[in-house]
Amino acid sequence: TFALATLSAQDLSVLSDFYGSPGGKAKRDALIESYRQVADRANTEMLGQYFSALADYLKTHPRPQQQ
């Protein structure tokens, strides 16, 4: 945000034109898809580790049966 705030109107216009173009939109879409894939993999790994640790914990700390 700070870097964008320091740009001249002309520089901002160039960026705006690029990101409004078909090539810029394709670049943005590719970046978003790449981020989504990385985030999905990280979340899947984190949940796998969490549930594995939870299962191990419950094996050594069984819960009392509810009546």
PDB file of C-alpha atoms in Angstrom:
ATOM      1  CA  THR A   1       0.000   0.000   0.000  1.00  0.00           C
ATOM      2  CA  PHE A   2       2.798   2.398   0.905  1.00  0.00           C
ATOM      3  CA  ALA A   3       4.638   1.714  -2.357  1.00  0.00           C
ATOM      4  CA  LEU A   4       1.492   2.355  -4.385  1.00  0.00           C
ATOM      5  CA  ALA A   5       0.822   5.567  -2.482  1.00  0.00           C
ATOM      6  CA  THR A   6       4.233   6.915  -3.511  1.00  0.00           C
ATOM      7  CA  LEU A   7       3.703   6.324  -7.238  1.00  0.00           C
ATOM      8  CA  SER A   8       2.936   9.149  -9.608  1.00  0.00           C
ATOM      9  CA  ALA A   9      -0.430   9.346 -11.347  1.00  0.00           C
ATOM     10  CA  GLN A  10       1.264   8.307 -14.590  1.00  0.00           C
ATOM     11  CA  ASP A  11       2.793   5.216 -12.993  1.00  0.00           C
ATOM     12  CA  LEU A  12      -0.541   4.284 -11.442  1.00  0.00           C
ATOM     13  CA  SER A  13      -2.187   4.724 -14.825  1.00  0.00           C
ATOM     14  CA  VAL A  14       0.296   2.279 -16.401  1.00  0.00           C
ATOM     15  CA  LEU A  15      -0.448  -0.300 -13.681  1.00  0.00           C
ATOM     16  CA  SER A  16      -4.164   0.245 -13.955  1.00  0.00           C
ATOM     17  CA  ASP A  17      -4.054  -0.155 -17.724  1.00  0.00           C
ATOM     18  CA  PHE A  18      -2.028  -3.365 -17.416  1.00  0.00           C
ATOM     19  CA  TYR A  19      -4.306  -4.973 -14.815  1.00  0.00           C
ATOM     20  CA  GLY A  20      -7.353  -3.932 -16.847  1.00  0.00           C
ATOM     21  CA  SER A  21      -5.984  -5.587 -19.983  1.00  0.00           C
ATOM     22  CA  PRO A  22      -6.670  -9.199 -20.950  1.00  0.00           C
ATOM     23  CA  GLY A  23      -3.012 -10.083 -20.242  1.00  0.00           C
ATOM     24  CA  GLY A  24      -3.149  -8.407 -16.842  1.00  0.00           C
ATOM     25  CA  LYS A  25      -6.400 -10.149 -15.955  1.00  0.00           C
ATOM     26  CA  ALA A  26      -4.887 -13.494 -16.982  1.00  0.00           C
ATOM     27  CA  LYS A  27      -1.812 -12.778 -14.835  1.00  0.00           C
ATOM     28  CA  ARG A  28      -4.026 -11.888 -11.857  1.00  0.00           C
ATOM     29  CA  ASP A  29      -6.140 -15.014 -12.325  1.00  0.00           C
ATOM     30  CA  ALA A  30      -3.001 -17.195 -12.525  1.00  0.00           C
ATOM     31  CA  LEU A  31      -1.633 -15.654  -9.318  1.00  0.00           C
ATOM     32  CA  ILE A  32      -4.923 -16.192  -7.503  1.00  0.00           C
ATOM     33  CA  GLU A  33      -5.112 -19.819  -8.670  1.00  0.00           C
ATOM     34  CA  SER A  34      -1.518 -20.437  -7.597  1.00  0.00           C
ATOM     35  CA  TYR A  35      -2.202 -18.961  -4.162  1.00  0.00           C
ATOM     36  CA  ARG A  36      -5.376 -21.051  -3.846  1.00  0.00           C
ATOM     37  CA  GLN A  37      -3.483 -24.258  -4.613  1.00  0.00           C
ATOM     38  CA  VAL A  38      -0.716 -23.470  -2.115  1.00  0.00           C
ATOM     39  CA  ALA A  39      -3.242 -22.544   0.581  1.00  0.00           C
ATOM     40  CA  ASP A  40      -5.289 -25.694  -0.075  1.00  0.00           C
ATOM     41  CA  ARG A  41      -2.199 -27.911   0.229  1.00  0.00           C
ATOM     42  CA  ALA A  42      -1.085 -26.176   3.422  1.00  0.00           C
ATOM     43  CA  ASN A  43      -4.545 -26.461   4.980  1.00  0.00           C
ATOM     44  CA  THR A  44      -4.826 -30.131   4.029  1.00  0.00           C
ATOM     45  CA  GLU A  45      -1.419 -30.868   5.559  1.00  0.00           C
ATOM     46  CA  MET A  46      -2.224 -28.894   8.711  1.00  0.00           C
ATOM     47  CA  LEU A  47      -5.544 -30.690   9.201  1.00  0.00           C
ATOM     48  CA  GLY A  48      -3.896 -34.069   8.625  1.00  0.00           C
ATOM     49  CA  GLN A  49      -1.287 -33.310  11.284  1.00  0.00           C
ATOM     50  CA  TYR A  50      -3.932 -31.977  13.674  1.00  0.00           C
ATOM     51  CA  PHE A  51      -6.191 -35.025  13.391  1.00  0.00           C
ATOM     52  CA  SER A  52      -3.227 -37.396  13.686  1.00  0.00           C
ATOM     53  CA  ALA A  53      -2.086 -35.633  16.854  1.00  0.00           C
ATOM     54  CA  LEU A  54      -5.649 -35.630  18.197  1.00  0.00           C
ATOM     55  CA  ALA A  55      -5.995 -39.377  17.560  1.00  0.00           C
ATOM     56  CA  ASP A  56      -2.671 -40.015  19.334  1.00  0.00           C
ATOM     57  CA  TYR A  57      -3.768 -37.860  22.260  1.00  0.00           C
ATOM     58  CA  LEU A  58      -7.104 -39.632  22.577  1.00  0.00           C
ATOM     59  CA  LYS A  59      -5.347 -43.015  22.602  1.00  0.00           C
ATOM     60  CA  THR A  60      -3.368 -41.993  25.681  1.00  0.00           C
ATOM     61  CA  HIS A  61      -6.092 -39.846  27.269  1.00  0.00           C
ATOM     62  CA  PRO A  62      -9.393 -41.666  26.697  1.00  0.00           C
ATOM     63  CA  ARG A  63     -12.507 -39.689  27.386  1.00  0.00           C
ATOM     64  CA  PRO A  64     -14.889 -40.954  30.055  1.00  0.00           C
ATOM     65  CA  GLN A  65     -18.075 -42.471  28.673  1.00  0.00           C
ATOM     66  CA  GLN A  66     -21.083 -40.183  28.848  1.00  0.00           C
ATOM     67  CA  GLN A  67     -24.091 -41.641  30.638  1.00  0.00           C
TER      68      GLN A  67
END
